[in-house]
């Protein structure tokens, strides 16, 4: 049912789905979504992931999961996190990945919809600890296309800089809704 809803939601907005990455063969991963320049990114991301049949979870401020609409955020895949408490987010996320058969852990490493000087790199450490690939998801507003376009696997045999360079090169030509809010130099 979610597949049909996702395809319908993309279709009514005139967007196309990029399904070039064989998601059915990748049971677990860290999923990056960029550029993240507007709240509309969430709409397109959820629609695309539903249309692809991806079992996705994401971290969100726990203040979004506690009010009356918190059940909806959780149903969409939200895991409430109290950011005021110091905790081992990398270990927690890796444990989530290691205890599930199928899970895509969504991450927006810019950390903001505003211009960011550099990305947060927790996604890299989560993938490294959980021994899962990193998938690169996007919503390109210029092309009106959303999906997952690249897999970075075997990160245990690459340096952090090599992984970041590969990611930076991939996202270089992808257009966010507000391009001025996206720093193409991610590290």
PDB file of C-alpha atoms in Angstrom:
ATOM      1  CA  UNK A   1       0.000   0.000   0.000  1.00  0.00           C
ATOM      2  CA  UNK A   2       2.829   2.412   0.883  1.00  0.00           C
ATOM      3  CA  UNK A   3       4.385   1.792  -2.551  1.00  0.00           C
ATOM      4  CA  UNK A   4       1.215   2.978  -4.269  1.00  0.00           C
ATOM      5  CA  UNK A   5       0.861   5.975  -1.948  1.00  0.00           C
ATOM      6  CA  UNK A   6       4.514   6.953  -2.511  1.00  0.00           C
ATOM      7  CA  UNK A   7       4.197   6.723  -6.297  1.00  0.00           C
ATOM      8  CA  UNK A   8       0.932   8.658  -6.186  1.00  0.00           C
ATOM      9  CA  UNK A   9       2.400  11.449  -4.021  1.00  0.00           C
ATOM     10  CA  UNK A  10       5.401  11.858  -6.321  1.00  0.00           C
ATOM     11  CA  UNK A  11       3.180  11.725  -9.385  1.00  0.00           C
ATOM     12  CA  UNK A  12       0.754  14.425  -8.276  1.00  0.00           C
ATOM     13  CA  UNK A  13       3.720  16.787  -7.809  1.00  0.00           C
ATOM     14  CA  UNK A  14       5.135  15.862 -11.225  1.00  0.00           C
ATOM     15  CA  UNK A  15       8.228  14.123  -9.840  1.00  0.00           C
ATOM     16  CA  UNK A  16       9.946  11.008 -11.141  1.00  0.00           C
ATOM     17  CA  UNK A  17      11.499   8.199  -9.119  1.00  0.00           C
ATOM     18  CA  UNK A  18      15.132   7.142  -9.579  1.00  0.00           C
ATOM     19  CA  UNK A  19      15.419   3.409  -8.890  1.00  0.00           C
ATOM     20  CA  UNK A  20      18.853   2.752 -10.396  1.00  0.00           C
ATOM     21  CA  UNK A  21      20.281   1.360  -7.135  1.00  0.00           C
ATOM     22  CA  UNK A  22      19.200  -2.261  -6.514  1.00  0.00           C
ATOM     23  CA  UNK A  23      17.626  -1.609  -3.103  1.00  0.00           C
ATOM     24  CA  UNK A  24      16.152  -5.115  -2.908  1.00  0.00           C
ATOM     25  CA  UNK A  25      19.697  -6.543  -2.651  1.00  0.00           C
ATOM     26  CA  UNK A  26      20.720  -4.210   0.209  1.00  0.00           C
ATOM     27  CA  UNK A  27      18.980  -5.198   3.447  1.00  0.00           C
ATOM     28  CA  UNK A  28      20.680  -2.675   5.759  1.00  0.00           C
ATOM     29  CA  UNK A  29      22.490   0.621   5.280  1.00  0.00           C
ATOM     30  CA  UNK A  30      23.041   4.170   6.387  1.00  0.00           C
ATOM     31  CA  UNK A  31      21.031   6.327   4.021  1.00  0.00           C
ATOM     32  CA  UNK A  32      22.121   9.931   3.456  1.00  0.00           C
ATOM     33  CA  UNK A  33      19.644  12.481   2.105  1.00  0.00           C
ATOM     34  CA  UNK A  34      21.056  15.683   0.604  1.00  0.00           C
ATOM     35  CA  UNK A  35      20.941  18.505  -0.218  1.00  0.00           C
ATOM     36  CA  UNK A  36      18.637  19.340   2.676  1.00  0.00           C
ATOM     37  CA  UNK A  37      17.455  22.914   2.120  1.00  0.00           C
ATOM     38  CA  UNK A  38      13.714  22.813   2.912  1.00  0.00           C
ATOM     39  CA  UNK A  39      11.118  20.870   4.867  1.00  0.00           C
ATOM     40  CA  UNK A  40       9.700  19.734   1.507  1.00  0.00           C
ATOM     41  CA  UNK A  41      12.685  17.377   1.288  1.00  0.00           C
ATOM     42  CA  UNK A  42      10.963  15.189   3.885  1.00  0.00           C
ATOM     43  CA  UNK A  43       7.820  14.906   1.727  1.00  0.00           C
ATOM     44  CA  UNK A  44       9.789  13.832  -1.345  1.00  0.00           C
ATOM     45  CA  UNK A  45      12.084  11.520   0.626  1.00  0.00           C
ATOM     46  CA  UNK A  46       9.257   9.654   2.360  1.00  0.00           C
ATOM     47  CA  UNK A  47       7.305   9.413  -0.908  1.00  0.00           C
ATOM     48  CA  UNK A  48      10.347   8.046  -2.770  1.00  0.00           C
ATOM     49  CA  UNK A  49      11.298   5.587  -0.023  1.00  0.00           C
ATOM     50  CA  UNK A  50       7.728   4.296   0.220  1.00  0.00           C
ATOM     51  CA  UNK A  51       7.560   3.929  -3.571  1.00  0.00           C
ATOM     52  CA  UNK A  52      10.789   1.884  -3.461  1.00  0.00           C
ATOM     53  CA  UNK A  53       9.570  -0.229  -0.520  1.00  0.00           C
ATOM     54  CA  UNK A  54      12.408   0.863   1.765  1.00  0.00           C
ATOM     55  CA  UNK A  55      12.075   0.127   5.532  1.00  0.00           C
ATOM     56  CA  UNK A  56      13.411   3.513   6.713  1.00  0.00           C
ATOM     57  CA  UNK A  57      13.937   5.011  10.176  1.00  0.00           C
ATOM     58  CA  UNK A  58      15.304   8.425  11.121  1.00  0.00           C
ATOM     59  CA  UNK A  59      16.296  10.306  14.249  1.00  0.00           C
ATOM     60  CA  UNK A  60      14.315  13.392  15.180  1.00  0.00           C
ATOM     61  CA  UNK A  61      14.106  15.667  18.207  1.00  0.00           C
ATOM     62  CA  UNK A  62      11.983  13.880  20.787  1.00  0.00           C
ATOM     63  CA  UNK A  63       9.808  16.984  21.074  1.00  0.00           C
ATOM     64  CA  UNK A  64       8.350  15.907  17.688  1.00  0.00           C
ATOM     65  CA  UNK A  65       7.385  12.447  18.959  1.00  0.00           C
ATOM     66  CA  UNK A  66       5.691  13.472  22.223  1.00  0.00           C
ATOM     67  CA  UNK A  67       2.761  15.750  21.244  1.00  0.00           C
ATOM     68  CA  UNK A  68      -0.593  14.484  19.968  1.00  0.00           C
ATOM     69  CA  UNK A  69       0.859  14.002  16.464  1.00  0.00           C
ATOM     70  CA  UNK A  70       3.857  12.032  17.756  1.00  0.00           C
ATOM     71  CA  UNK A  71       2.250   8.749  16.697  1.00  0.00           C
ATOM     72  CA  UNK A  72       2.348   9.984  13.076  1.00  0.00           C
ATOM     73  CA  UNK A  73       6.047  10.894  13.268  1.00  0.00           C
ATOM     74  CA  UNK A  74       6.784   7.458  14.727  1.00  0.00           C
ATOM     75  CA  UNK A  75       4.656   5.753  12.068  1.00  0.00           C
ATOM     76  CA  UNK A  76       6.683   7.562   9.406  1.00  0.00           C
ATOM     77  CA  UNK A  77       9.852   6.080  10.933  1.00  0.00           C
ATOM     78  CA  UNK A  78      10.837   8.691  13.511  1.00  0.00           C
ATOM     79  CA  UNK A  79      12.898   7.722  16.542  1.00  0.00           C
ATOM     80  CA  UNK A  80      12.751  10.476  19.165  1.00  0.00           C
ATOM     81  CA  UNK A  81      16.117  11.559  20.566  1.00  0.00           C
ATOM     82  CA  UNK A  82      16.697  13.878  23.530  1.00  0.00           C
ATOM     83  CA  UNK A  83      19.576  15.967  22.212  1.00  0.00           C
ATOM     84  CA  UNK A  84      20.128  17.634  25.598  1.00  0.00           C
ATOM     85  CA  UNK A  85      21.482  14.364  26.972  1.00  0.00           C
ATOM     86  CA  UNK A  86      24.940  13.228  25.969  1.00  0.00           C
ATOM     87  CA  UNK A  87      24.675   9.746  24.585  1.00  0.00           C
ATOM     88  CA  UNK A  88      26.354   7.340  22.203  1.00  0.00           C
ATOM     89  CA  UNK A  89      24.249   8.022  19.122  1.00  0.00           C
ATOM     90  CA  UNK A  90      26.660   6.168  16.862  1.00  0.00           C
ATOM     91  CA  UNK A  91      26.502   3.056  19.038  1.00  0.00           C
ATOM     92  CA  UNK A  92      22.721   3.319  19.388  1.00  0.00           C
ATOM     93  CA  UNK A  93      22.222   3.636  15.607  1.00  0.00           C
ATOM     94  CA  UNK A  94      24.667   0.799  14.874  1.00  0.00           C
ATOM     95  CA  UNK A  95      22.802  -1.401  17.362  1.00  0.00           C
ATOM     96  CA  UNK A  96      19.496  -0.591  15.619  1.00  0.00           C
ATOM     97  CA  UNK A  97      21.043  -1.689  12.319  1.00  0.00           C
ATOM     98  CA  UNK A  98      22.610  -4.836  13.777  1.00  0.00           C
ATOM     99  CA  UNK A  99      19.407  -6.047  15.443  1.00  0.00           C
ATOM    100  CA  UNK A 100      17.145  -5.702  12.394  1.00  0.00           C
ATOM    101  CA  UNK A 101      17.036  -7.849   9.259  1.00  0.00           C
ATOM    102  CA  UNK A 102      16.014  -4.925   7.046  1.00  0.00           C
ATOM    103  CA  UNK A 103      16.650  -1.285   7.944  1.00  0.00           C
ATOM    104  CA  UNK A 104      17.708   1.880   6.192  1.00  0.00           C
ATOM    105  CA  UNK A 105      18.862   4.424   8.787  1.00  0.00           C
ATOM    106  CA  UNK A 106      18.178   7.858   7.254  1.00  0.00           C
ATOM    107  CA  UNK A 107      20.529  10.716   8.050  1.00  0.00           C
ATOM    108  CA  UNK A 108      20.679  14.365   6.983  1.00  0.00           C
ATOM    109  CA  UNK A 109      24.332  15.133   7.704  1.00  0.00           C
ATOM    110  CA  UNK A 110      24.053  18.850   6.998  1.00  0.00           C
ATOM    111  CA  UNK A 111      22.191  19.001  10.317  1.00  0.00           C
ATOM    112  CA  UNK A 112      20.141  21.976   9.160  1.00  0.00           C
ATOM    113  CA  UNK A 113      18.129  23.299   6.260  1.00  0.00           C
ATOM    114  CA  UNK A 114      20.320  26.411   6.413  1.00  0.00           C
ATOM    115  CA  UNK A 115      23.811  26.764   4.974  1.00  0.00           C
ATOM    116  CA  UNK A 116      26.272  24.520   6.869  1.00  0.00           C
ATOM    117  CA  UNK A 117      30.032  25.007   6.790  1.00  0.00           C
ATOM    118  CA  UNK A 118      30.579  21.240   6.839  1.00  0.00           C
ATOM    119  CA  UNK A 119      28.663  18.020   7.315  1.00  0.00           C
ATOM    120  CA  UNK A 120      28.366  16.116  10.561  1.00  0.00           C
ATOM    121  CA  UNK A 121      30.080  12.771  10.059  1.00  0.00           C
ATOM    122  CA  UNK A 122      28.184  10.531  12.466  1.00  0.00           C
ATOM    123  CA  UNK A 123      26.702   8.698   9.462  1.00  0.00           C
ATOM    124  CA  UNK A 124      30.198   7.531   8.488  1.00  0.00           C
ATOM    125  CA  UNK A 125      30.939   6.172  11.970  1.00  0.00           C
ATOM    126  CA  UNK A 126      27.525   4.472  12.165  1.00  0.00           C
ATOM    127  CA  UNK A 127      28.160   2.685   8.857  1.00  0.00           C
ATOM    128  CA  UNK A 128      31.686   1.796   9.929  1.00  0.00           C
ATOM    129  CA  UNK A 129      30.580   0.345  13.284  1.00  0.00           C
ATOM    130  CA  UNK A 130      27.556  -1.489  11.847  1.00  0.00           C
ATOM    131  CA  UNK A 131      29.579  -2.683   8.814  1.00  0.00           C
ATOM    132  CA  UNK A 132      26.910  -1.548   6.356  1.00  0.00           C
ATOM    133  CA  UNK A 133      27.112   0.442   3.118  1.00  0.00           C
ATOM    134  CA  UNK A 134      26.226   4.109   2.753  1.00  0.00           C
ATOM    135  CA  UNK A 135      23.528   4.915   0.184  1.00  0.00           C
ATOM    136  CA  UNK A 136      23.180   8.386  -1.292  1.00  0.00           C
ATOM    137  CA  UNK A 137      19.598   9.616  -1.627  1.00  0.00           C
ATOM    138  CA  UNK A 138      18.536  12.901  -3.119  1.00  0.00           C
ATOM    139  CA  UNK A 139      15.710  15.179  -4.179  1.00  0.00           C
ATOM    140  CA  UNK A 140      16.750  17.203  -7.243  1.00  0.00           C
ATOM    141  CA  UNK A 141      14.365  20.124  -7.597  1.00  0.00           C
ATOM    142  CA  UNK A 142      15.711  21.175 -10.987  1.00  0.00           C
ATOM    143  CA  UNK A 143      15.031  17.757 -12.549  1.00  0.00           C
ATOM    144  CA  UNK A 144      12.027  16.991 -10.277  1.00  0.00           C
ATOM    145  CA  UNK A 145      13.528  13.613  -9.486  1.00  0.00           C
ATOM    146  CA  UNK A 146      14.038  11.782  -6.180  1.00  0.00           C
ATOM    147  CA  UNK A 147      15.661   8.490  -5.332  1.00  0.00           C
ATOM    148  CA  UNK A 148      18.872   6.723  -4.427  1.00  0.00           C
ATOM    149  CA  UNK A 149      21.659   7.133  -6.917  1.00  0.00           C
ATOM    150  CA  UNK A 150      24.813   5.638  -5.442  1.00  0.00           C
ATOM    151  CA  UNK A 151      26.085   2.959  -3.074  1.00  0.00           C
ATOM    152  CA  UNK A 152      29.336   3.376  -1.185  1.00  0.00           C
ATOM    153  CA  UNK A 153      30.319  -0.007   0.149  1.00  0.00           C
ATOM    154  CA  UNK A 154      33.427  -1.511   1.663  1.00  0.00           C
ATOM    155  CA  UNK A 155      34.039   1.643   3.703  1.00  0.00           C
ATOM    156  CA  UNK A 156      36.191  -0.358   6.124  1.00  0.00           C
ATOM    157  CA  UNK A 157      38.867  -0.325   3.397  1.00  0.00           C
ATOM    158  CA  UNK A 158      38.590   3.397   2.632  1.00  0.00           C
ATOM    159  CA  UNK A 159      39.657   6.434   4.593  1.00  0.00           C
ATOM    160  CA  UNK A 160      37.073   8.861   5.890  1.00  0.00           C
ATOM    161  CA  UNK A 161      38.427  11.454   3.443  1.00  0.00           C
ATOM    162  CA  UNK A 162      38.005   9.069   0.493  1.00  0.00           C
ATOM    163  CA  UNK A 163      34.398   8.406   1.467  1.00  0.00           C
ATOM    164  CA  UNK A 164      33.649  12.122   1.909  1.00  0.00           C
ATOM    165  CA  UNK A 165      35.264  12.971  -1.438  1.00  0.00           C
ATOM    166  CA  UNK A 166      33.117  10.351  -3.161  1.00  0.00           C
ATOM    167  CA  UNK A 167      29.980  11.733  -1.518  1.00  0.00           C
ATOM    168  CA  UNK A 168      30.886  15.342  -2.282  1.00  0.00           C
ATOM    169  CA  UNK A 169      31.472  14.532  -5.966  1.00  0.00           C
ATOM    170  CA  UNK A 170      28.132  12.713  -6.207  1.00  0.00           C
ATOM    171  CA  UNK A 171      26.060  15.591  -4.796  1.00  0.00           C
ATOM    172  CA  UNK A 172      27.927  18.353  -6.646  1.00  0.00           C
ATOM    173  CA  UNK A 173      25.388  18.703  -9.499  1.00  0.00           C
ATOM    174  CA  UNK A 174      22.209  17.943  -7.550  1.00  0.00           C
ATOM    175  CA  UNK A 175      19.984  20.992  -7.084  1.00  0.00           C
ATOM    176  CA  UNK A 176      18.231  21.587  -3.760  1.00  0.00           C
ATOM    177  CA  UNK A 177      15.098  23.733  -3.538  1.00  0.00           C
ATOM    178  CA  UNK A 178      17.178  26.614  -2.169  1.00  0.00           C
ATOM    179  CA  UNK A 179      20.649  26.122  -3.724  1.00  0.00           C
ATOM    180  CA  UNK A 180      22.121  29.011  -1.735  1.00  0.00           C
ATOM    181  CA  UNK A 181      21.553  26.957   1.440  1.00  0.00           C
ATOM    182  CA  UNK A 182      23.707  24.053   0.233  1.00  0.00           C
ATOM    183  CA  UNK A 183      27.473  24.082   0.689  1.00  0.00           C
ATOM    184  CA  UNK A 184      28.940  21.871  -2.040  1.00  0.00           C
ATOM    185  CA  UNK A 185      32.144  21.567   0.036  1.00  0.00           C
ATOM    186  CA  UNK A 186      30.939  19.096   2.690  1.00  0.00           C
ATOM    187  CA  UNK A 187      34.090  18.760   4.804  1.00  0.00           C
TER     188      UNK A 187
END
